[in-house]
PDB file of C-alpha atoms in Angstrom:
ATOM      1  CA  UNK A 119      96.197 -78.245 190.582  1.00 46.00           C
ATOM      2  CA  UNK A 120      97.846 -81.413 189.267  1.00 55.00           C
ATOM      3  CA  UNK A 121      96.289 -84.873 189.093  1.00 76.00           C
ATOM      4  CA  UNK A 122      96.367 -86.271 192.627  1.00 80.00           C
ATOM      5  CA  UNK A 123      95.324 -89.692 191.516  1.00 84.00           C
ATOM      6  CA  UNK A 124      98.727 -89.712 189.490  1.00 91.00           C
ATOM      7  CA  UNK A 125     100.568 -89.011 192.906  1.00 93.00           C
ATOM      8  CA  UNK A 126      99.008 -91.687 194.906  1.00 93.00           C
ATOM      9  CA  UNK A 127     101.518 -94.337 194.093  1.00 94.00           C
ATOM     10  CA  UNK A 128     104.660 -92.144 194.564  1.00 96.00           C
ATOM     11  CA  UNK A 129     103.119 -90.790 197.636  1.00 95.00           C
ATOM     12  CA  UNK A 130     102.757 -93.944 198.868  1.00 95.00           C
ATOM     13  CA  UNK A 131     106.031 -94.887 197.893  1.00 95.00           C
ATOM     14  CA  UNK A 132     107.563 -92.157 199.923  1.00 95.00           C
ATOM     15  CA  UNK A 133     105.501 -92.902 203.265  1.00 94.00           C
ATOM     16  CA  UNK A 134     106.993 -96.635 202.844  1.00 95.00           C
ATOM     17  CA  UNK A 135     110.481 -95.463 202.352  1.00 95.00           C
ATOM     18  CA  UNK A 136     110.315 -93.069 205.459  1.00 95.00           C
ATOM     19  CA  UNK A 137     108.680 -96.083 207.522  1.00 96.00           C
ATOM     20  CA  UNK A 138     111.595 -98.205 206.479  1.00 96.00           C
ATOM     21  CA  UNK A 139     114.255 -95.540 207.396  1.00 97.00           C
ATOM     22  CA  UNK A 140     112.553 -94.574 210.625  1.00 97.00           C
ATOM     23  CA  UNK A 141     112.664 -98.308 211.605  1.00 97.00           C
ATOM     24  CA  UNK A 142     116.559 -98.402 210.754  1.00 97.00           C
ATOM     25  CA  UNK A 143     116.814 -94.805 212.578  1.00 96.00           C
ATOM     26  CA  UNK A 144     115.025 -96.383 215.730  1.00 97.00           C
ATOM     27  CA  UNK A 145     117.446 -99.313 215.799  1.00 97.00           C
ATOM     28  CA  UNK A 146     120.408 -96.860 215.424  1.00 96.00           C
ATOM     29  CA  UNK A 147     119.126 -94.710 218.215  1.00 96.00           C
ATOM     30  CA  UNK A 148     118.780 -97.412 220.660  1.00 96.00           C
ATOM     31  CA  UNK A 149     122.565 -98.523 219.718  1.00 95.00           C
ATOM     32  CA  UNK A 150     123.739 -95.025 220.252  1.00 94.00           C
ATOM     33  CA  UNK A 151     121.791 -94.999 223.639  1.00 94.00           C
ATOM     34  CA  UNK A 152     123.759 -98.391 224.785  1.00 93.00           C
ATOM     35  CA  UNK A 153     127.081 -96.565 223.698  1.00 92.00           C
ATOM     36  CA  UNK A 154     126.208 -93.308 225.684  1.00 90.00           C
ATOM     37  CA  UNK A 155     125.326 -95.461 228.548  1.00 89.00           C
ATOM     38  CA  UNK A 156     128.420 -97.573 228.535  1.00 89.00           C
ATOM     39  CA  UNK A 157     130.835 -94.877 227.470  1.00 85.00           C
ATOM     40  CA  UNK A 158     131.802 -96.972 224.361  1.00 88.00           C
ATOM     41  CA  UNK A 159     133.361 -94.214 222.104  1.00 88.00           C
ATOM     42  CA  UNK A 160     133.992 -96.355 219.160  1.00 92.00           C
ATOM     43  CA  UNK A 161     130.689 -97.515 219.286  1.00 92.00           C
ATOM     44  CA  UNK A 162     129.221 -94.195 219.622  1.00 90.00           C
ATOM     45  CA  UNK A 163     130.995 -92.814 216.953  1.00 92.00           C
ATOM     46  CA  UNK A 164     129.833 -95.734 214.716  1.00 95.00           C
ATOM     47  CA  UNK A 165     126.147 -94.879 215.841  1.00 94.00           C
ATOM     48  CA  UNK A 166     126.520 -91.174 215.026  1.00 91.00           C
ATOM     49  CA  UNK A 167     127.858 -92.045 211.568  1.00 94.00           C
ATOM     50  CA  UNK A 168     125.151 -94.329 210.751  1.00 96.00           C
ATOM     51  CA  UNK A 169     122.407 -92.064 212.295  1.00 94.00           C
ATOM     52  CA  UNK A 170     123.614 -89.332 209.899  1.00 93.00           C
ATOM     53  CA  UNK A 171     123.483 -91.494 207.021  1.00 95.00           C
ATOM     54  CA  UNK A 172     119.952 -92.733 207.865  1.00 96.00           C
ATOM     55  CA  UNK A 173     118.856 -89.115 208.368  1.00 94.00           C
ATOM     56  CA  UNK A 174     120.279 -88.205 204.934  1.00 94.00           C
ATOM     57  CA  UNK A 175     118.136 -91.044 203.327  1.00 93.00           C
ATOM     58  CA  UNK A 176     115.118 -90.260 205.397  1.00 94.00           C
ATOM     59  CA  UNK A 177     115.474 -86.719 204.170  1.00 94.00           C
ATOM     60  CA  UNK A 178     114.961 -87.900 200.349  1.00 94.00           C
ATOM     61  CA  UNK A 179     111.431 -89.430 200.928  1.00 93.00           C
ATOM     62  CA  UNK A 180     110.316 -86.383 202.918  1.00 94.00           C
ATOM     63  CA  UNK A 181     111.643 -84.037 200.528  1.00 95.00           C
ATOM     64  CA  UNK A 182     109.809 -85.953 197.448  1.00 95.00           C
ATOM     65  CA  UNK A 183     106.506 -86.020 199.633  1.00 95.00           C
ATOM     66  CA  UNK A 184     106.863 -82.395 200.223  1.00 95.00           C
ATOM     67  CA  UNK A 185     107.004 -81.465 196.622  1.00 95.00           C
ATOM     68  CA  UNK A 186     104.144 -83.815 195.882  1.00 95.00           C
ATOM     69  CA  UNK A 187     102.058 -81.980 198.542  1.00 95.00           C
ATOM     70  CA  UNK A 188     103.247 -78.714 197.128  1.00 94.00           C
ATOM     71  CA  UNK A 189     102.131 -79.818 193.497  1.00 93.00           C
ATOM     72  CA  UNK A 190      98.394 -80.457 194.537  1.00 92.00           C
ATOM     73  CA  UNK A 191      98.395 -77.092 196.495  1.00 93.00           C
ATOM     74  CA  UNK A 192      98.635 -78.685 200.122  1.00 94.00           C
ATOM     75  CA  UNK A 193     100.805 -77.568 202.957  1.00 94.00           C
ATOM     76  CA  UNK A 194     103.917 -79.600 203.944  1.00 92.00           C
ATOM     77  CA  UNK A 195     104.598 -81.625 206.793  1.00 91.00           C
ATOM     78  CA  UNK A 196     102.400 -83.908 208.617  1.00 89.00           C
ATOM     79  CA  UNK A 197      99.379 -81.768 208.556  1.00 92.00           C
ATOM     80  CA  UNK A 198      99.546 -81.642 204.774  1.00 94.00           C
ATOM     81  CA  UNK A 199     100.387 -85.377 204.157  1.00 93.00           C
ATOM     82  CA  UNK A 200      97.513 -86.304 206.524  1.00 92.00           C
ATOM     83  CA  UNK A 201      95.292 -83.879 204.533  1.00 93.00           C
ATOM     84  CA  UNK A 202      96.562 -85.831 201.216  1.00 93.00           C
ATOM     85  CA  UNK A 203      95.898 -89.417 202.818  1.00 92.00           C
ATOM     86  CA  UNK A 204      92.376 -88.488 203.905  1.00 90.00           C
ATOM     87  CA  UNK A 205      91.253 -86.786 200.276  1.00 90.00           C
ATOM     88  CA  UNK A 206      93.041 -89.228 198.092  1.00 90.00           C
ATOM     89  CA  UNK A 207      92.864 -92.492 199.795  1.00 91.00           C
ATOM     90  CA  UNK A 208      90.249 -95.049 200.893  1.00 89.00           C
ATOM     91  CA  UNK A 209      89.906 -95.104 204.771  1.00 86.00           C
ATOM     92  CA  UNK A 210      91.539 -98.441 205.033  1.00 88.00           C
ATOM     93  CA  UNK A 211      93.673 -98.103 202.091  1.00 89.00           C
ATOM     94  CA  UNK A 212      96.551 -96.396 204.010  1.00 90.00           C
ATOM     95  CA  UNK A 213      95.713 -96.193 207.408  1.00 88.00           C
ATOM     96  CA  UNK A 214      97.973 -98.942 208.908  1.00 91.00           C
ATOM     97  CA  UNK A 215     101.249 -97.412 207.178  1.00 92.00           C
ATOM     98  CA  UNK A 216     100.031 -93.683 208.095  1.00 92.00           C
ATOM     99  CA  UNK A 217      99.367 -94.617 211.802  1.00 92.00           C
ATOM    100  CA  UNK A 218     102.669 -96.301 211.824  1.00 95.00           C
ATOM    101  CA  UNK A 219     104.778 -93.690 210.564  1.00 94.00           C
ATOM    102  CA  UNK A 220     103.111 -91.386 213.055  1.00 93.00           C
ATOM    103  CA  UNK A 221     103.811 -93.662 216.080  1.00 95.00           C
ATOM    104  CA  UNK A 222     107.121 -94.292 214.881  1.00 96.00           C
ATOM    105  CA  UNK A 223     108.153 -90.798 214.172  1.00 94.00           C
ATOM    106  CA  UNK A 224     107.215 -90.119 217.882  1.00 95.00           C
ATOM    107  CA  UNK A 225     109.124 -93.087 219.232  1.00 96.00           C
ATOM    108  CA  UNK A 226     112.140 -92.056 217.283  1.00 95.00           C
ATOM    109  CA  UNK A 227     111.876 -88.311 218.426  1.00 94.00           C
ATOM    110  CA  UNK A 228     111.408 -89.269 221.982  1.00 96.00           C
ATOM    111  CA  UNK A 229     114.606 -91.720 221.694  1.00 95.00           C
ATOM    112  CA  UNK A 230     116.547 -88.781 220.014  1.00 92.00           C
ATOM    113  CA  UNK A 231     115.560 -86.386 223.054  1.00 92.00           C
ATOM    114  CA  UNK A 232     116.525 -88.938 225.651  1.00 92.00           C
ATOM    115  CA  UNK A 233     119.970 -89.514 223.949  1.00 91.00           C
ATOM    116  CA  UNK A 234     120.353 -85.917 223.824  1.00 88.00           C
ATOM    117  CA  UNK A 235     119.876 -85.622 227.577  1.00 88.00           C
ATOM    118  CA  UNK A 236     122.398 -88.505 228.249  1.00 84.00           C
ATOM    119  CA  UNK A 237     124.959 -86.768 225.828  1.00 82.00           C
ATOM    120  CA  UNK A 238     124.729 -83.365 227.799  1.00 83.00           C
ATOM    121  CA  UNK A 239     124.799 -85.305 231.085  1.00 77.00           C
ATOM    122  CA  UNK A 240     128.153 -87.177 229.730  1.00 64.00           C
ATOM    123  CA  UNK A 241     129.492 -83.827 228.714  1.00 67.00           C
ATOM    124  CA  UNK A 242     128.866 -82.279 232.273  1.00 69.00           C
ATOM    125  CA  UNK A 243     130.659 -85.038 233.825  1.00 60.00           C
ATOM    126  CA  UNK A 244     133.350 -84.752 231.465  1.00 62.00           C
ATOM    127  CA  UNK A 245     133.636 -81.132 232.678  1.00 68.00           C
ATOM    128  CA  UNK A 246     133.482 -82.000 236.233  1.00 67.00           C
ATOM    129  CA  UNK A 247     136.381 -84.611 235.296  1.00 61.00           C
ATOM    130  CA  UNK A 248     138.457 -82.238 233.806  1.00 63.00           C
ATOM    131  CA  UNK A 249     138.039 -79.828 236.721  1.00 65.00           C
ATOM    132  CA  UNK A 250     139.143 -82.444 239.169  1.00 68.00           C
ATOM    133  CA  UNK A 251     142.313 -83.354 236.916  1.00 68.00           C
ATOM    134  CA  UNK A 252     143.543 -79.625 236.331  1.00 70.00           C
ATOM    135  CA  UNK A 253     142.310 -78.069 239.534  1.00 70.00           C
ATOM    136  CA  UNK A 254     140.280 -75.519 237.729  1.00 68.00           C
ATOM    137  CA  UNK A 255     136.597 -75.089 238.242  1.00 63.00           C
ATOM    138  CA  UNK A 256     134.505 -76.703 235.591  1.00 54.00           C
ATOM    139  CA  UNK A 257     133.065 -74.252 232.911  1.00 53.00           C
ATOM    140  CA  UNK A 258     130.076 -74.672 230.763  1.00 54.00           C
ATOM    141  CA  UNK A 259     132.087 -74.363 227.436  1.00 53.00           C
ATOM    142  CA  UNK A 260     134.286 -77.510 227.922  1.00 47.00           C
ATOM    143  CA  UNK A 261     133.121 -78.436 224.355  1.00 50.00           C
ATOM    144  CA  UNK A 262     132.247 -75.219 222.952  1.00 51.00           C
ATOM    145  CA  UNK A 263     134.161 -72.881 220.793  1.00 54.00           C
ATOM    146  CA  UNK A 264     135.514 -69.977 222.605  1.00 50.00           C
ATOM    147  CA  UNK A 265     136.037 -66.362 221.492  1.00 53.00           C
ATOM    148  CA  UNK A 266     139.874 -66.993 221.547  1.00 48.00           C
ATOM    149  CA  UNK A 267     139.293 -70.197 219.162  1.00 46.00           C
ATOM    150  CA  UNK A 268     139.917 -72.838 221.752  1.00 43.00           C
ATOM    151  CA  UNK A 269     137.451 -75.800 221.500  1.00 43.00           C
ATOM    152  CA  UNK A 270     138.869 -77.149 224.483  1.00 44.00           C
ATOM    153  CA  UNK A 271     137.321 -74.577 226.869  1.00 44.00           C
ATOM    154  CA  UNK A 272     140.767 -73.594 228.090  1.00 45.00           C
ATOM    155  CA  UNK A 273     141.246 -76.950 229.528  1.00 40.00           C
ATOM    156  CA  UNK A 274     144.660 -78.641 228.910  1.00 37.00           C
ATOM    157  CA  UNK A 275     145.536 -82.167 229.991  1.00 36.00           C
ATOM    158  CA  UNK A 276     149.107 -81.585 229.202  1.00 40.00           C
ATOM    159  CA  UNK A 277     149.545 -78.772 231.700  1.00 38.00           C
ATOM    160  CA  UNK A 278     148.065 -79.955 234.719  1.00 40.00           C
TER     161      UNK A 278
END
């Protein structure tokens, strides 16, 4: 087992980096939610790009933390991180940061789930609109790849 005390400062840094990225991600998800609600495709595309960039940054701090946990023989994920915090930090030393990280993680997950539901509802409305425009019944694969290679689900707005 490596010296866990030597990992305290880097571990704290990964928590703080994750927390900072989660704050940014929360704001991006709120912007994405606005874009989904208004149908502003340019804003939605921008939010999705920002979300992907933010997730890539967040992944760096998570991977670094996972490697530290592995070095000290703890399991990965929140369980291992919580155990590291409880074993190697004084009760007040990191409690606020840790609890904020957990709370913000849940909030971001809920926002992302909600946005996913909004996106699915938007896709369903698009299928219905295509059905009306083309005179064909809406199919569940409007935006899904089909065995024949068509991504548009067989609907062609040019052949109404």
